[in-house]
Short mmCIF file of C-alpha atoms in Angstrom, two decimals:
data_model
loop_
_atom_site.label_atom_id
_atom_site.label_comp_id
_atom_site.label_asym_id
_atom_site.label_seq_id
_atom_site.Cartn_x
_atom_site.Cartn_y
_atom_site.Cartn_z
CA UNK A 180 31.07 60.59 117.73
CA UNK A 181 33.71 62.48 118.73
CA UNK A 182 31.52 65.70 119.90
CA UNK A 183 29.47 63.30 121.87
CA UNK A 184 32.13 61.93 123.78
CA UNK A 185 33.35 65.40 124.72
CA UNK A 186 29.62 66.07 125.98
CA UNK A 187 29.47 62.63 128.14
CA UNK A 188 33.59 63.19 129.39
CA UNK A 189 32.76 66.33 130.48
CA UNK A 190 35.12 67.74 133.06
CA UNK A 191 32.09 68.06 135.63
CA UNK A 192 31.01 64.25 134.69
CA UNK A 193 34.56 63.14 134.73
CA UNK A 194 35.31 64.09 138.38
CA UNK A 195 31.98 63.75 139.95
CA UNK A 196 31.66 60.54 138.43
CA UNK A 197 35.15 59.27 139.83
CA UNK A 198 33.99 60.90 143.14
CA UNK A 199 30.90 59.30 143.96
CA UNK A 200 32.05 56.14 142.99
CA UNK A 201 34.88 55.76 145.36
CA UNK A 202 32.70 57.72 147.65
CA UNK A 203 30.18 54.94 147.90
CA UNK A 204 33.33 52.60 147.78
CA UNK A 205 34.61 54.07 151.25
CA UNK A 206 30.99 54.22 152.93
CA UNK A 207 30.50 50.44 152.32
CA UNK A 208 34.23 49.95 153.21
CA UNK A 209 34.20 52.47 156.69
CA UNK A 210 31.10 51.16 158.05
CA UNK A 211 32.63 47.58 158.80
CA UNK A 212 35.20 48.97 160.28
CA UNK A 213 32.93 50.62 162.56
CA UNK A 214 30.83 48.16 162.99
CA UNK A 215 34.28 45.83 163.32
CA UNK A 216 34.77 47.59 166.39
CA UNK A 217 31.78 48.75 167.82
CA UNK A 218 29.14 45.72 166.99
CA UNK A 219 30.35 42.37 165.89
CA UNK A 220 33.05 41.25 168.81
CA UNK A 221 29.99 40.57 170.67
CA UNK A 222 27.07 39.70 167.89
CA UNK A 223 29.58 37.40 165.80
CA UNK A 224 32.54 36.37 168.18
CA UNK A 225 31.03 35.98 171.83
CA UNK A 226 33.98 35.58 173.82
CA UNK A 227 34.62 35.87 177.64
CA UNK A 228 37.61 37.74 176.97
CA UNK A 229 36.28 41.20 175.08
CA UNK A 230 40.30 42.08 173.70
CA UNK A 231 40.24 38.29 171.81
CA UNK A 232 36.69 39.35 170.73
CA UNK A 233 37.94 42.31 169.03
CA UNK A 234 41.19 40.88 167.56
CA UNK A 235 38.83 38.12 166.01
CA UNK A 236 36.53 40.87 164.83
CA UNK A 237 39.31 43.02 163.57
CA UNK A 238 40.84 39.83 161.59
CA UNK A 239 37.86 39.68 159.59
CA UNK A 240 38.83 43.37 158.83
CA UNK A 241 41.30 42.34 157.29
CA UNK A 242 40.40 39.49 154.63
CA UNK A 243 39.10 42.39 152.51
CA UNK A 244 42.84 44.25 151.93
CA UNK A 245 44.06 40.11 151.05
CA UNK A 246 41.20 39.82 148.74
CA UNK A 247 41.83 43.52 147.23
CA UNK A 248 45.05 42.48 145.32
CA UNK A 249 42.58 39.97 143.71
CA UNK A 250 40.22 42.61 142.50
CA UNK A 251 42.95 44.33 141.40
CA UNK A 252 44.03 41.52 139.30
CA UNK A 253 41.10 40.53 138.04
CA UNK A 254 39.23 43.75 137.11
CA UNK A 255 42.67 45.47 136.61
CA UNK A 256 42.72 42.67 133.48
CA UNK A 257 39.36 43.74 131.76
CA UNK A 258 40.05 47.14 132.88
CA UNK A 259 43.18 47.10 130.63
CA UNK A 260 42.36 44.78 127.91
CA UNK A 261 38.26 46.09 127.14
CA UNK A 262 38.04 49.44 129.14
CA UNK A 263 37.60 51.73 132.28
CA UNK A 264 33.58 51.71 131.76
CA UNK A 265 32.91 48.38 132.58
CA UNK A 266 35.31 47.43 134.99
CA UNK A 267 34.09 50.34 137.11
CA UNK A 268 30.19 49.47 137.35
CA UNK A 269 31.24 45.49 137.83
CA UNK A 270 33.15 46.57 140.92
CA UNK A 271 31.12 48.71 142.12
CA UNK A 272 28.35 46.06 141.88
CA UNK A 273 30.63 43.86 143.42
CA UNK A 274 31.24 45.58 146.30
CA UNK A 275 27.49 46.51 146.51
CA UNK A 276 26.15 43.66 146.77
CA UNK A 277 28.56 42.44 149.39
CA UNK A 278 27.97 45.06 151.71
CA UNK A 279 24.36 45.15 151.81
CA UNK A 280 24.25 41.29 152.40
CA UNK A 281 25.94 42.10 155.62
CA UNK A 282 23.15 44.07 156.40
CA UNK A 283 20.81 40.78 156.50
CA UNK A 284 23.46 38.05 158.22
CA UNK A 285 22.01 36.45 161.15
CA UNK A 286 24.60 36.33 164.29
CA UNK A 287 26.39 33.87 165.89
CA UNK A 288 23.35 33.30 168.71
CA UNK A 289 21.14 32.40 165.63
CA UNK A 290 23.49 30.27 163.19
CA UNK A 291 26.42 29.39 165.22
CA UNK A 292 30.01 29.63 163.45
CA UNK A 293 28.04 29.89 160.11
CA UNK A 294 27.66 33.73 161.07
CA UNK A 295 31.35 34.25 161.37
CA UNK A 296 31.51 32.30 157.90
CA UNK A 297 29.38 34.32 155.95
CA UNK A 298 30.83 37.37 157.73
CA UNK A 299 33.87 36.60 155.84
CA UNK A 300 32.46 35.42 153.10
CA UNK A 301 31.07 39.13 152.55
CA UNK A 302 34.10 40.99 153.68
CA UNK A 303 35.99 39.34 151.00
CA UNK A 304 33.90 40.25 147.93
CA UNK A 305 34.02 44.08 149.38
CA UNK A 306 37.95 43.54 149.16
CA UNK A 307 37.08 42.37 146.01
CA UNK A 308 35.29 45.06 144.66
CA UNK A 309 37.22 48.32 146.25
CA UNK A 310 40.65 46.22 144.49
CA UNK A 311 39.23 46.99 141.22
CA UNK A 312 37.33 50.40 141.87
CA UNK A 313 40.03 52.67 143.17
CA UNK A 314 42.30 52.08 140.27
CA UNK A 315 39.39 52.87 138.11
CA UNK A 316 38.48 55.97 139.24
CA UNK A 317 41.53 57.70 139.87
CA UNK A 318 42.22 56.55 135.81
CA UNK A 319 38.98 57.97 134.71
CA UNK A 320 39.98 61.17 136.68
CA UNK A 321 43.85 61.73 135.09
CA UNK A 322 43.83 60.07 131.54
CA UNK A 323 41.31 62.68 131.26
CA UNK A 324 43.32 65.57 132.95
CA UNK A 325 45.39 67.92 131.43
CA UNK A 326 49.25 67.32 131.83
CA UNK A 327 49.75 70.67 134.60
CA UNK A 328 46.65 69.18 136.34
CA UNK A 329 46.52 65.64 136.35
CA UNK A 330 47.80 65.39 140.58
CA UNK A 331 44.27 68.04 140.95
CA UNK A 332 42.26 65.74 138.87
CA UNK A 333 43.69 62.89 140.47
CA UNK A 334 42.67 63.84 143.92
CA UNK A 335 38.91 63.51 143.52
CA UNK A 336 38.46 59.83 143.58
CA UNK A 337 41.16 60.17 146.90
CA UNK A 338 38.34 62.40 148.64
CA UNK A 339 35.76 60.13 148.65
CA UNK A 340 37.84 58.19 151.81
CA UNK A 341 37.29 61.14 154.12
CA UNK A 342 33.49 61.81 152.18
CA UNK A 343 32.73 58.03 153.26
CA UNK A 344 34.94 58.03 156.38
CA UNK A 345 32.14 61.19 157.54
CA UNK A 346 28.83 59.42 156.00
CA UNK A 347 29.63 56.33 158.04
CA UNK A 348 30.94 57.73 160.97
CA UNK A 349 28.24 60.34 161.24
CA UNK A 350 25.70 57.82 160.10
CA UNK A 351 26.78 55.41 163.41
CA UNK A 352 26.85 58.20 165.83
CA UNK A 353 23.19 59.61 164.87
CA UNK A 354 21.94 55.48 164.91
CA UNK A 355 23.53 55.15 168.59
CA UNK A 356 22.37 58.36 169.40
CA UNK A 357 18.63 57.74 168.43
CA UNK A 358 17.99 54.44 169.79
CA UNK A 359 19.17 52.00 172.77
CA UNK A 360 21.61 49.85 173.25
CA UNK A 361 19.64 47.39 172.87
CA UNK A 362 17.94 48.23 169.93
CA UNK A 363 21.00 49.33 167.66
CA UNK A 364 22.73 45.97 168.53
CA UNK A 365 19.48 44.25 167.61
CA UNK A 366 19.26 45.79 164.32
CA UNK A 367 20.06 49.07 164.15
CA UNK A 368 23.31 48.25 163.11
CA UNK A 369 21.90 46.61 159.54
CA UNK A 370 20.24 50.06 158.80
CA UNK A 371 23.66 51.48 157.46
CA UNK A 372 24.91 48.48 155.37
CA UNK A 373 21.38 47.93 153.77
CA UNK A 374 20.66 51.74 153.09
CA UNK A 375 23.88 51.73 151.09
CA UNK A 376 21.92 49.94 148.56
CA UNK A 377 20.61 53.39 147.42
CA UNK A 378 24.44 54.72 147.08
CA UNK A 379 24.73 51.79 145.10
CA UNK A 380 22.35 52.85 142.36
CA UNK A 381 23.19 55.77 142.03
CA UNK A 382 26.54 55.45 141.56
CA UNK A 383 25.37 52.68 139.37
CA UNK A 384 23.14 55.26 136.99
CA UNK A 385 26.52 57.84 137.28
CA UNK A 386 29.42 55.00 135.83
CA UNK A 387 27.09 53.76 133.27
CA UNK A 388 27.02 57.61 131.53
CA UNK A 389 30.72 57.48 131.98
CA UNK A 390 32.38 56.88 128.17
CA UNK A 391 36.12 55.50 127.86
CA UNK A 392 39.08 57.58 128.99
CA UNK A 393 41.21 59.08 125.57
CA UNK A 394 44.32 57.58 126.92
CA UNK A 395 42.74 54.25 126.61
CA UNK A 396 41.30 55.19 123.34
CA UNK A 397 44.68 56.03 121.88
CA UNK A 398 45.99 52.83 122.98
CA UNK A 399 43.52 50.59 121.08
CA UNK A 400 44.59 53.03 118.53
CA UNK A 401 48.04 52.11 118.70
CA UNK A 402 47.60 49.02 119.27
CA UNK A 403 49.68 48.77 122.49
CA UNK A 404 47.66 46.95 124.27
CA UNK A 405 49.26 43.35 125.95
CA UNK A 406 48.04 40.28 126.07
CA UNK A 407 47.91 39.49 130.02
CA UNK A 408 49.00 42.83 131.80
CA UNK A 409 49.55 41.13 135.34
CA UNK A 410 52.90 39.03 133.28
CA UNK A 411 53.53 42.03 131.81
CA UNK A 412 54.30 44.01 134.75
CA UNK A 413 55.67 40.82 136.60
CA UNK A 414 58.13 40.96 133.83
CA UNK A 415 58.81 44.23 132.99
CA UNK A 416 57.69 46.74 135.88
CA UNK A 417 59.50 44.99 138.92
CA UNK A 418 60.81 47.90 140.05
CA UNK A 419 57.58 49.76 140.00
CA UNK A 420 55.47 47.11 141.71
CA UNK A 421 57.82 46.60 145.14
CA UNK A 422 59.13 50.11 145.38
CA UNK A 423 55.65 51.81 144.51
CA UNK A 424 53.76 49.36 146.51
CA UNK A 425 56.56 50.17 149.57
CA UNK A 426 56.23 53.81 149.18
CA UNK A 427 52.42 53.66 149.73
CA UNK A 428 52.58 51.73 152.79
CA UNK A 429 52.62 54.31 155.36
CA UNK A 430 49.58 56.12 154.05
CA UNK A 431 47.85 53.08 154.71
CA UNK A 432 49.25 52.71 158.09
CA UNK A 433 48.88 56.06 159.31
CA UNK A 434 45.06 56.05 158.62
CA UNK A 435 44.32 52.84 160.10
CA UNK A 436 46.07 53.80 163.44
CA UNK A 437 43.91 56.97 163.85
CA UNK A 438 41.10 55.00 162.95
CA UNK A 439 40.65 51.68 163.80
CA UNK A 440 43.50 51.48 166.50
CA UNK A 441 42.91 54.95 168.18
CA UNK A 442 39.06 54.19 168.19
CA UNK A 443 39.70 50.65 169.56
CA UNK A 444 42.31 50.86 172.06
CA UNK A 445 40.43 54.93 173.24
CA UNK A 446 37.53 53.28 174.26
CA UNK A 447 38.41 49.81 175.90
CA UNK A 448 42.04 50.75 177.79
CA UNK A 449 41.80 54.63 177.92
CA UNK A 450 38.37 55.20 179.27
CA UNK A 451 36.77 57.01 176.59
CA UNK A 452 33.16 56.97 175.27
CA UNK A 453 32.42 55.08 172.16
CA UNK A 454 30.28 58.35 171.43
CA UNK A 455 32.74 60.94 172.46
CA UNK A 456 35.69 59.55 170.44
CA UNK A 457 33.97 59.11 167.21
CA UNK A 458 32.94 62.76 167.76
CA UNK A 459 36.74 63.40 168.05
CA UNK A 460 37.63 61.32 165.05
CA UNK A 461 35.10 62.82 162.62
CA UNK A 462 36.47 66.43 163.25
CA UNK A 463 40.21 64.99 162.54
CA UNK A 464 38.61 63.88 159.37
CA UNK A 465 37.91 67.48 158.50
CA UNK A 466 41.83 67.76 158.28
CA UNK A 467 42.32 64.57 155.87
CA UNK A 468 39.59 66.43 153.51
CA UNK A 469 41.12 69.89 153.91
CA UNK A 470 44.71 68.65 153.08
CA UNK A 471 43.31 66.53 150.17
CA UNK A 472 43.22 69.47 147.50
CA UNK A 473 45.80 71.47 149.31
CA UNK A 474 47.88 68.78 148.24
CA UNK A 475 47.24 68.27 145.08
CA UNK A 476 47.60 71.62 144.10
CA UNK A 477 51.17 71.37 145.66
CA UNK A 478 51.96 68.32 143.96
CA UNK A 479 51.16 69.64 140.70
CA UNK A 480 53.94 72.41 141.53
CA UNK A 481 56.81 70.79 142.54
CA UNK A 482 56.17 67.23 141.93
CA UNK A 483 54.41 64.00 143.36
CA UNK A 484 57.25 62.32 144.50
CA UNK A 485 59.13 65.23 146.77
CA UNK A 486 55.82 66.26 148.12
CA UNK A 487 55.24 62.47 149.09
CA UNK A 488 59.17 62.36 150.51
CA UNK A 489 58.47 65.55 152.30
CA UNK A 490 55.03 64.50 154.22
CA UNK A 491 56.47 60.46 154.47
CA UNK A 492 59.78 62.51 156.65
CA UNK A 493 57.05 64.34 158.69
CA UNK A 494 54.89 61.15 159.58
CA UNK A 495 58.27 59.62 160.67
CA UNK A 496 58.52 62.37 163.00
CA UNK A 497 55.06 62.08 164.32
CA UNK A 498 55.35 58.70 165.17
CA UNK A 499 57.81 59.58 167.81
CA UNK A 500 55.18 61.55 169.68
CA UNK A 501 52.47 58.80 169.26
CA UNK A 502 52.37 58.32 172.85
CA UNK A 503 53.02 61.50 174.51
CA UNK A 504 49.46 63.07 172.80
CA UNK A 505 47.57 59.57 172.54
CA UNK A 506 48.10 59.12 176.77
CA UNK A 507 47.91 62.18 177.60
CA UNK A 508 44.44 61.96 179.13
CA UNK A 509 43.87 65.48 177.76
CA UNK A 510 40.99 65.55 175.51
CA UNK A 511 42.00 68.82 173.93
CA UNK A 512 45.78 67.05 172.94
CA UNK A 513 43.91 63.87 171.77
CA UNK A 514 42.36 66.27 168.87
CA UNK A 515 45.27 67.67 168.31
CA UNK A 516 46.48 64.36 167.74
CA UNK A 517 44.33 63.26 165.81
CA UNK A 518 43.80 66.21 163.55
CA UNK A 519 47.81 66.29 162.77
CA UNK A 520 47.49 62.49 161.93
CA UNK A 521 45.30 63.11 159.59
CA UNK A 522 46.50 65.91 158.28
CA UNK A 523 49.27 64.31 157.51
CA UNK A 524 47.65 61.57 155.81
CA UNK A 525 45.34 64.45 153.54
CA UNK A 526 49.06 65.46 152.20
CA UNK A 527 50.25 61.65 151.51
CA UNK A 528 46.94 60.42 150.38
CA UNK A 529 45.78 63.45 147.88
CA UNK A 530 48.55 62.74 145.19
CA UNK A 531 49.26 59.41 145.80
CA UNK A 532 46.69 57.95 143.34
CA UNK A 533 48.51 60.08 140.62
CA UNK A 534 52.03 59.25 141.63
CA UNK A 535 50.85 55.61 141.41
CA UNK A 536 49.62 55.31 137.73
CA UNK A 537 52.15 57.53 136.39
CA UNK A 538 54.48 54.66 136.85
CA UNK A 539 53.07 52.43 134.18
CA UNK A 540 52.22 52.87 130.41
CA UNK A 541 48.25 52.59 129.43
CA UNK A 542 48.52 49.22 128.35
CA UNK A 543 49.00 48.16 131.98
CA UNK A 544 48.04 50.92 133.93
CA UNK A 545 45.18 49.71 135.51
CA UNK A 546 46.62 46.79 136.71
CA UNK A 547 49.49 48.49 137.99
CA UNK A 548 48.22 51.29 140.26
CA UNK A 549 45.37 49.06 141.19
CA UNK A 550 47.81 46.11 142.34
CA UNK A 551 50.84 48.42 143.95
CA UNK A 552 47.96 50.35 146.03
CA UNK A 553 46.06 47.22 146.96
CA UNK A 554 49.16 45.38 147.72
CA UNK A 555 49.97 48.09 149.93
CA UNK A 556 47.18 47.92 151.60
CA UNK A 557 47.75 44.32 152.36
CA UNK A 558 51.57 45.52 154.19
CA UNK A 559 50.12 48.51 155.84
CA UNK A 560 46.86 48.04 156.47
CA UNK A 561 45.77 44.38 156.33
CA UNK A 562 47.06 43.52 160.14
CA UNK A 563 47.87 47.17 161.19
CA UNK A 564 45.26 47.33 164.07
CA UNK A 565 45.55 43.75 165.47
CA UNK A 566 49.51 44.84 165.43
CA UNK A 567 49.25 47.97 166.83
CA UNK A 568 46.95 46.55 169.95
CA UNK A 569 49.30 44.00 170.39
CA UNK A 570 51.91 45.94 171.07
CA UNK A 571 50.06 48.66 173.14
CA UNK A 572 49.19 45.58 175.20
CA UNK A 573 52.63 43.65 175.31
CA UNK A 574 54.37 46.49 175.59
CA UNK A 575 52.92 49.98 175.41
CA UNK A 576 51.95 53.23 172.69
CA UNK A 577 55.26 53.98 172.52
CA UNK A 578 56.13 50.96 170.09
CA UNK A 579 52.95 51.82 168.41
CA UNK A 580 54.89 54.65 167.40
CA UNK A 581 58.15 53.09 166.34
CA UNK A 582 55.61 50.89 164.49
CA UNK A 583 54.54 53.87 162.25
CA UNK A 584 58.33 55.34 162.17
CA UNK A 585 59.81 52.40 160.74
CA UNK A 586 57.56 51.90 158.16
CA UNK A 587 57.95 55.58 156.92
CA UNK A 588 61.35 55.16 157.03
CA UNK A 589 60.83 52.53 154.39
CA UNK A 590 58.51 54.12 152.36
CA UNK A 591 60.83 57.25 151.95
CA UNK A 592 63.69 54.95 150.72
CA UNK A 593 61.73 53.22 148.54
CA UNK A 594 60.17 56.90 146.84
CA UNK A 595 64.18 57.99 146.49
CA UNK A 596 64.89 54.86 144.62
CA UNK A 597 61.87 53.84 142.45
CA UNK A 598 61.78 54.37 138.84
CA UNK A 599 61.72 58.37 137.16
CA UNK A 600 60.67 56.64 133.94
CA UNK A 601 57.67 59.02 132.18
CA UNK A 602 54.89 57.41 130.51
CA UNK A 603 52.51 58.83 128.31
CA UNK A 604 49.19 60.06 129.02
#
């Protein structure tokens, strides 16, 4: 038995297997907030006025990071109490299944305020089901790393965001590129959420090789497993939960701005083509791979928490210039833009996964990463772009910027003062 398990845990199998499975995560995830943008202000909230369109649309975006704490809850519980293997195919089904059913909604013309309904209705169970696969992954990928590796390990589930940010971006730009108007906002814009049924089984066929992760093993072992891990951690992680969930806030919101925001507010206030700008926004994602590793590899030098410190300061900085490059009106310094954005985020995001679980025993591990992450997501993320278009409108980039400076600011106080406390692996 114990040979075998070697042969199935594999180091190849290990991090492929926590790759795709986020990968797929992200593509389902990505491609509604394309099509969030680009599709259903006008096929699921007609509106006269196209900005209260969008901020509808966009609000819908955002039931998935309040339903993600919820995953994280629930799967983080059977995750923790009966294993990594099972938790991870059940959210990845989960998520699945949601995404391709958008694929097959009528709109609002056919069904009226039903569409909206079930709209939400599906964005909710993918919140659902990414809340319980990240925290999954990235624990298949370290509890089966070795101790001078575990940030490297750590940041393969992390690149399937930019792997899924590129299949769905690229995947909207060749569908508007090979077929009207007309046509893609007919049904060309299904194609994407119902071909991701194919991702689906695959990474389906992948998690259900994958064999339990020998820090969970030990733990049966030693019998330190708890009897409800979320009261656990309520109880006896406080400081772990607000100060870890605080200090991953600004990855959240740094991503969403040069994503959802930048793509949003480019094309409707600063005269850019839809076309042209994702074009822009899929070479910056180049950067958020590249810096992934690089990372990683740093972190596992000198630490996760001063590398996260040291790129938090930076984006703090960066937000003070949010303006100057985003209005410039010069293509050439909206790349640049970009590209440092999410450079930035490559550095923050690569060993944050790590960082995150190393704050909580085995017992509740799961449940911990999963909820501090997801609950970040809800802070940074949930509302970021209907806040940052809001106050572009009212007032103008410039508080976009304070917007992302502020929170950093937060997040960096929050990494100097949460918990040093080791656990083991």
């Amino acid at each position: 038995m114990k040979n075998n398990s070697k042969k199935v845990n594999s180091t190849k199998h290990v991090l492929f297997g926590s790759l795709i499975g986020t990968t797929i995560e992200f593509f389902d995830f990505y491609i509604y907030a394309n099509a969030a943008v680009l599709v259903f202000p006008q096929l699921f909230f007609p509106s006269s006025d196209s900005t209260m369109a969008t901020l509808e649309s966009l609000a819908t975006f955002s039931i998935a990071f309040l339903s993600r704490p919820l995953g994280s809850a629930f799967f983080g519980h059977y995750g923790d109490k009966i294993g990594r293997k099972f938790t991870l195919v059940a959210a990845l089904l989960t998520m699945g299944i949601s995404t391709v059913a958008i694929g097959f909604l009528p709109s609002y013309a056919s069904i009226g305020v039903a569409a909206p309904l079930l709209l939400m209705l599906c964005r909710f169970g993918q919140g659902v089901g990414l809340g319980g696969e990240w925290g999954g992954a990235v624990l298949l990928a370290i509890e089966n790393a070795p101790p001078n590796k575990r940030a490297w390990y750590g940041m393969f589930p992390q690149l399937g965001a930019p792997i899924g940010l590129l299949l769905s971006g690229g995947t909207f730009l060749l569908l508007t590129d090979s077929m009207s108007n007309e046509d893609f906002m007919n049904y060309g814009w299904r194609i994407p959420f119902i071909a991701s049924s194919l991702l689906v089984v695959v990474g389906f066929y992948i998690r259900t090789k994958i064999t339990e992760t020998p820090s969970f093993e030990n733990s049966k072992k030693e019998q330190e497993e708890v009897k409800i891990p979320f009261f656990t951690l309520v109880k006896s992680y406080k400081n772990q939960l607000i100060f870890g969930t605080l200090a991953a806030v600004t990855t959240f919101l740094v991503f969403y701005l040069m994503t959802v925001f930048t793509l949003s507010w480019a094309t409707s206030d600063l005269g850019y083509a839809k076309r042209d700008f994702l074009l822009i926004q899929l070479f910056s994602v180049l950067f958020f791979a590249l810096f992934i590793p690089i990372s990683a590899v740093v972190a596992d030098k000198i630490g996760r928490r001063k590398i996260l410190i040291l790129t938090t300061a930076a984006i703090a900085v960066f937000g003070f210039f949010f303006s100057y490059f985003l209005n410039s009106g010069n293509t050439a310094m909206v790349t640049f833009f970009l590209c440092l954005g999410m450079g930035l985020m490559g550095f923050t995001y690569g060993p944050l996964g790590t960082f995150l679980s190393e704050l909580f025993p085995t017992a509740v591990r799961y449940s911990g990463a999963s909820l501090t992450f997801n609950m970040a997501g809800i802070i940074g993320a949930a509302f970021a772009p209907m806040i940052a278009i809001w106050l572009a409108s009212t007032y103008n980039l410039t508080y976009v910027g304070f917007y992302l400076s502020i929170a950093a600011f937060i997040s960096m106080l929050s990494l100097l003062v949460i918990s040093k406390k080791e656990h083991k692996f």
